[in-house]
Coordinates of C-alpha atoms and ligand atoms in Angstrom, one line a residue:
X1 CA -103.4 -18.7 -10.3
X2 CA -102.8 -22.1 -9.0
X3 CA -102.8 -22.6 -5.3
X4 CA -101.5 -25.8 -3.0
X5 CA -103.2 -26.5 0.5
X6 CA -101.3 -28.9 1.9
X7 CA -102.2 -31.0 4.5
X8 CA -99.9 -33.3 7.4
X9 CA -96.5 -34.5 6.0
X10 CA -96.9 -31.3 3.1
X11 CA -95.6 -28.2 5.2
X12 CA -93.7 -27.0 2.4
X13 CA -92.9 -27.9 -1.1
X14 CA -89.4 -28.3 -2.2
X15 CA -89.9 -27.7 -6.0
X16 CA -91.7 -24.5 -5.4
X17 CA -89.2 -21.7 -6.0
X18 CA -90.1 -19.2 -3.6
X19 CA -90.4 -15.6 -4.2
X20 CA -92.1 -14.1 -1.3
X21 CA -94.5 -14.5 1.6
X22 CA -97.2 -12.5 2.5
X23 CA -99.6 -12.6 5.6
X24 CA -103.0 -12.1 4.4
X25 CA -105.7 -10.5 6.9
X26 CA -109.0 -11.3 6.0
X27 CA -112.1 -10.5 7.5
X28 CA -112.5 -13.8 8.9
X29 CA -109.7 -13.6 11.3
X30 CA -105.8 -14.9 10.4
X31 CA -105.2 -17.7 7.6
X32 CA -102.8 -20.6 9.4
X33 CA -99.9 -19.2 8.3
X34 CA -98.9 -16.7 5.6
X35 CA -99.3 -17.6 1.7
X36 CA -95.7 -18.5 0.2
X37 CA -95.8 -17.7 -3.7
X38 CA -93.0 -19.0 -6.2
X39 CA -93.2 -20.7 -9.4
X40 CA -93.0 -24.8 -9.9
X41 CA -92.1 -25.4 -13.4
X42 CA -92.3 -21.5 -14.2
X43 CA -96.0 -21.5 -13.4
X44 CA -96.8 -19.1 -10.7
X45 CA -98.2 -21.2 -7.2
X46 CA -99.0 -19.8 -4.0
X47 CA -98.9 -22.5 -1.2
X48 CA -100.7 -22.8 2.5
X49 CA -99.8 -25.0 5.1
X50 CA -103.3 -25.7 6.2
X51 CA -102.1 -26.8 9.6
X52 CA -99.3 -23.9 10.4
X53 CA -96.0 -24.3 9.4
X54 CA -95.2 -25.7 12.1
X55 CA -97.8 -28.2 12.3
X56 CA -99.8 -27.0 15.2
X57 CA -103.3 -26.4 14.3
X58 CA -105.4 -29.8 14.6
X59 CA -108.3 -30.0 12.2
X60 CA -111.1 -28.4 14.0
X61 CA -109.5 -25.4 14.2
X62 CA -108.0 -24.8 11.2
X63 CA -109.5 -21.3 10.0
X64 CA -110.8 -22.6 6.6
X65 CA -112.8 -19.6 6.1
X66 CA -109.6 -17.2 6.3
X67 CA -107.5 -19.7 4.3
X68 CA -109.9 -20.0 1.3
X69 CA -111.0 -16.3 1.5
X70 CA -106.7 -14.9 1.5
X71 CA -105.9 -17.2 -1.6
X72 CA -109.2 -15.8 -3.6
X73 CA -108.2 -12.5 -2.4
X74 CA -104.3 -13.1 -4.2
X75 CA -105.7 -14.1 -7.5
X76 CA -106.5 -17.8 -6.8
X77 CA -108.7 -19.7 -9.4
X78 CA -107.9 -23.2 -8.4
X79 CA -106.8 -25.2 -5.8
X80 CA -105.2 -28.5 -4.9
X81 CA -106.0 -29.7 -1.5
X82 CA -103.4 -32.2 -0.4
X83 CA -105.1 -34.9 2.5
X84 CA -103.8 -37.7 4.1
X85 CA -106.8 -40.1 4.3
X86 CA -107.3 -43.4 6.2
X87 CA -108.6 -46.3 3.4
X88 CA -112.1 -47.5 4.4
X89 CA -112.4 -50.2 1.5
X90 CA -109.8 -53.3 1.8
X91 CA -107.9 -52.6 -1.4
X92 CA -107.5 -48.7 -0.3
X93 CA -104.1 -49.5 1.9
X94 CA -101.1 -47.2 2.5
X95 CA -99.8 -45.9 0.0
X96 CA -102.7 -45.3 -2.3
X97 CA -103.1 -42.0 -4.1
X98 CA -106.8 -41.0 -5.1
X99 CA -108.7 -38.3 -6.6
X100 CA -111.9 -38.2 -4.4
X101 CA -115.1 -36.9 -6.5
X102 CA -117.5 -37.2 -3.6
X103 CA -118.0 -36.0 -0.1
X104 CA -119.8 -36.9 2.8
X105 CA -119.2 -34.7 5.5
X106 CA -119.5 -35.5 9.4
X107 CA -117.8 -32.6 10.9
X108 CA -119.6 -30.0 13.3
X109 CA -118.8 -27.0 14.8
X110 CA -117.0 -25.2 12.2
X111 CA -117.5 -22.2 10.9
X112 CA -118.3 -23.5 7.5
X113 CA -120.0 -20.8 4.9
X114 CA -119.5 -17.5 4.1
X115 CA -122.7 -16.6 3.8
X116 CA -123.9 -16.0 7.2
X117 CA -124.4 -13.1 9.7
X118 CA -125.6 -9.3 9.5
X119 CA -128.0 -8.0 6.1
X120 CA -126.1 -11.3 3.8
X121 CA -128.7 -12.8 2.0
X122 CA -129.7 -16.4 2.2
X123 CA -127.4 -17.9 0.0
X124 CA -127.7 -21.6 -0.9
X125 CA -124.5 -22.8 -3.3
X126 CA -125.0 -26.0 -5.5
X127 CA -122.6 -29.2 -4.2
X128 CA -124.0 -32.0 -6.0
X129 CA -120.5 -32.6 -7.5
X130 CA -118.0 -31.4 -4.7
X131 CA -115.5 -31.0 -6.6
X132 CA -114.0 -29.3 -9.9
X133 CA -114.0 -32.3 -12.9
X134 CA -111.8 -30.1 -15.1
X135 CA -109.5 -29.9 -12.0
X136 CA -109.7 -33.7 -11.6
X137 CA -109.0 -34.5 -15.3
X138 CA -105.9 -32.1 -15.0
X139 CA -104.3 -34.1 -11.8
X140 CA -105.2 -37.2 -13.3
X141 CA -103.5 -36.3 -16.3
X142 CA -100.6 -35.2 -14.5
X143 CA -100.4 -38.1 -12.3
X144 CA -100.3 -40.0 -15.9
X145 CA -97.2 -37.6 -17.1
X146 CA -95.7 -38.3 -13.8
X147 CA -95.7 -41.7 -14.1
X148 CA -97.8 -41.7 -10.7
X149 CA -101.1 -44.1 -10.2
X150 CA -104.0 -42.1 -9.0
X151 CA -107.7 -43.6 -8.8
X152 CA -110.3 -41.8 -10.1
X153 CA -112.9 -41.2 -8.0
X154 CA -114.1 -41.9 -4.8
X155 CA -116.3 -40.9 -1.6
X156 CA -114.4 -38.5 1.2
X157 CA -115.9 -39.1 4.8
X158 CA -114.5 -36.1 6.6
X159 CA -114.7 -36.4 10.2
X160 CA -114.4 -34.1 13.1
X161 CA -111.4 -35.7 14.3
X162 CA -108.6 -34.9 15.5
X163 CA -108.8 -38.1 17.2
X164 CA -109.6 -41.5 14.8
X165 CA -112.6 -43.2 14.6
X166 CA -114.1 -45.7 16.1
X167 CA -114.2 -49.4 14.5
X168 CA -117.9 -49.3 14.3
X169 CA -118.1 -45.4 12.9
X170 CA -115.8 -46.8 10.0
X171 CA -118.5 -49.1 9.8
X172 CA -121.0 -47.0 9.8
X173 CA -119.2 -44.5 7.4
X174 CA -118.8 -47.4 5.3
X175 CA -122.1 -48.6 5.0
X176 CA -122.5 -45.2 4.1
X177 CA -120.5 -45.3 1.0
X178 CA -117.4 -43.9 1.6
X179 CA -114.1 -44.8 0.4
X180 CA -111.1 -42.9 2.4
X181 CA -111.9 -40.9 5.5
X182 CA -109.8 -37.4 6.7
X183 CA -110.6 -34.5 8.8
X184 CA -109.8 -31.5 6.6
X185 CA -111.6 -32.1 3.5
X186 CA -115.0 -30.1 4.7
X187 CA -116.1 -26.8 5.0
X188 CA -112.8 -26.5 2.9
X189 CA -114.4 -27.4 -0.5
X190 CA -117.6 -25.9 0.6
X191 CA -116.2 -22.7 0.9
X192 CA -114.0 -22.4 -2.3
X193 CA -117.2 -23.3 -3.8
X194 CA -118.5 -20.7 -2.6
X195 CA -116.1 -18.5 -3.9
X196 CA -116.0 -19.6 -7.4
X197 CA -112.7 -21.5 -7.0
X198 CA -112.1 -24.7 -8.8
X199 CA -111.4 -27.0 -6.3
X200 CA -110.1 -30.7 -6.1
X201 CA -108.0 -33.3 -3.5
X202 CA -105.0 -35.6 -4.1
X203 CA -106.1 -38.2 -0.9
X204 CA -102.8 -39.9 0.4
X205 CA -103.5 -43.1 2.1
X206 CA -101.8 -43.5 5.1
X207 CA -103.6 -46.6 6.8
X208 CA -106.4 -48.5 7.2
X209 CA -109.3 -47.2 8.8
X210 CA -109.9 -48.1 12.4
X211 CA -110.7 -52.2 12.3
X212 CA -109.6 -52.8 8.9
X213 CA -106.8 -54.6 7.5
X214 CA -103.2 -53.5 9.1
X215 CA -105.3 -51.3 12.2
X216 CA -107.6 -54.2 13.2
X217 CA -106.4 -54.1 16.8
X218 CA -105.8 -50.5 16.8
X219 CA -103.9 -47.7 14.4
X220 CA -100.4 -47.0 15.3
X221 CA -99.5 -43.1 14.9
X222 CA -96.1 -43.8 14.3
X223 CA -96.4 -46.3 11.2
X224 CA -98.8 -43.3 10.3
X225 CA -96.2 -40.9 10.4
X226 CA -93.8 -42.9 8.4
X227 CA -96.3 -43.9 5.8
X228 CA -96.6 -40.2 5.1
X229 CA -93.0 -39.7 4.8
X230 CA -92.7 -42.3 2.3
X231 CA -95.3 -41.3 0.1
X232 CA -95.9 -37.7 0.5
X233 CA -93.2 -37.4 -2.4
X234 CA -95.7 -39.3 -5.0
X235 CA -98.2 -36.2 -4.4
X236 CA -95.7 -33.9 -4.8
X237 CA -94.6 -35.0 -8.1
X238 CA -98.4 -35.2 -9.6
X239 CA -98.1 -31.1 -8.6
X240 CA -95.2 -30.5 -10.6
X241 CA -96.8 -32.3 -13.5
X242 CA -99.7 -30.4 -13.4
X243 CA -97.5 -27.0 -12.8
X244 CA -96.1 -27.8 -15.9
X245 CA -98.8 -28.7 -17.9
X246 CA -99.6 -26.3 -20.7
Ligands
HPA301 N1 -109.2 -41.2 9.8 C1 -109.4 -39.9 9.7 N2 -108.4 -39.1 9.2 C2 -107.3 -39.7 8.8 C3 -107.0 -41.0 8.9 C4 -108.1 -41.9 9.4 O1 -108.0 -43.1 9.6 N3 -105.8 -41.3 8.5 C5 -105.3 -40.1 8.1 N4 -106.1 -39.1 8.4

């Protein structure tokens, strides 16, 4: 089964026709809100708000490890991770949609691997490539079908957040080689790697990194917000196209 995390702006998805919820308990402690499954395009789907429902957990606290480990638990093989993302190179500007195939992660703190704790074995999962390429092919076939443009490729900086960054950590993250920047992308693919889940991102541009382009003198939350609400729509129609695809 085919499972949706979305992220800010992606609390629910009109298109999935819901059947049921269900509040998972894993041993982790509580996902961030309980699964909704339906069916987009008669495919089944189980959705997560990654941030509640009602949008109130910020990204360091989002249990990732609970979220991941409920949707295996229901059947999950794949997932699409839905990010809003700040562009880090010039041409990445609001609006953008990409799928990221590289991650470099700055977050600390979180509980970020399942393998960890009483008699578990030492347990050390290959990452080289993040995430799923059959996954990636699929949305970016879909985005095709939907008539949607989605770049191929690109490096995911995912910070600790939940403020922004700096104009000299964008900097530095770009001298790093990274393309977009978000908060939520890491231990999240970590840990459905973990579990054997396919696993790859739709990254929605909302604004320039701090110091770049249109958030030179600073980023303003509320041009954010709308940004989101203008193109959160695009993302959701690349999931419907892949829903449907055979
Ligand atoms: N930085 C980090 N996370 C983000 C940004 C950003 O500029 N925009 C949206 N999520």
């Amino acid at each position: 089964m085919l499972a949706i995390i979305g992220g800010s702006g992606l609390a629910q998805l009109a298109s999935l026709e819901a059947t049921h919820r269900k509040a998972v308990r894993t041993p982790y402690g509580e996902p961030s809100g309980p699964l909704t499954f339906g069916t987009i395009r008669g495919r089944p789907v189980v959705f997560l708000a990654r941030h509640g429902y009602g949008h109130t957990i910020p990204p360091h606290e989002v249990n990732y490890r609970a979220n991941v480990w409920a949707l295996r638990e229901e059947g999950v093989r794949q997932i699409v991770a839905v990010a809003s993302v700040g562009g880090v190179r010039a041409d990445l500007g609001p609006g953008v949609l990409l799928a990221p195939n590289q991650i470099i992660d700055y977050t600390w703190g979180r509980r970020s691997t399942y393998f960890e704790g009483g008699d578990v074995p030492v347990t050390h999962i290959d990452f080289t490539h993040p995430y799923s390429d059959a996954l990636r092919q699929r949305l970016l076939a879909a985005a095709r079908a939907a008539g949607e443009p989605l770049l191929d490729g690109g490096v995911y900086a995912a910070t600790q957040g939940p403020r922004l960054e700096t104009a000299a950590e964008v900097d530095r993250i770009e001298r790093d080689g990274a393309d977009v920047i978000g908060m939520t992308g890491m231990p999240e693919a970590a840990l459905a790697r973990e579990l054997g889940i396919e696993y790859a991102a739709i990254a929605v541009v909302v604004n320039h990194a701090a110091g770049r382009g249109e958030s030179t003198g600073g980023i303003a939350m509320d041009r954010i917000e709308a940004m989101l609400q203008a193109t959160i729509g695009r993302a959701r129609r690349v999931i419907e196209a892949l829903a449907g695809m055979p």
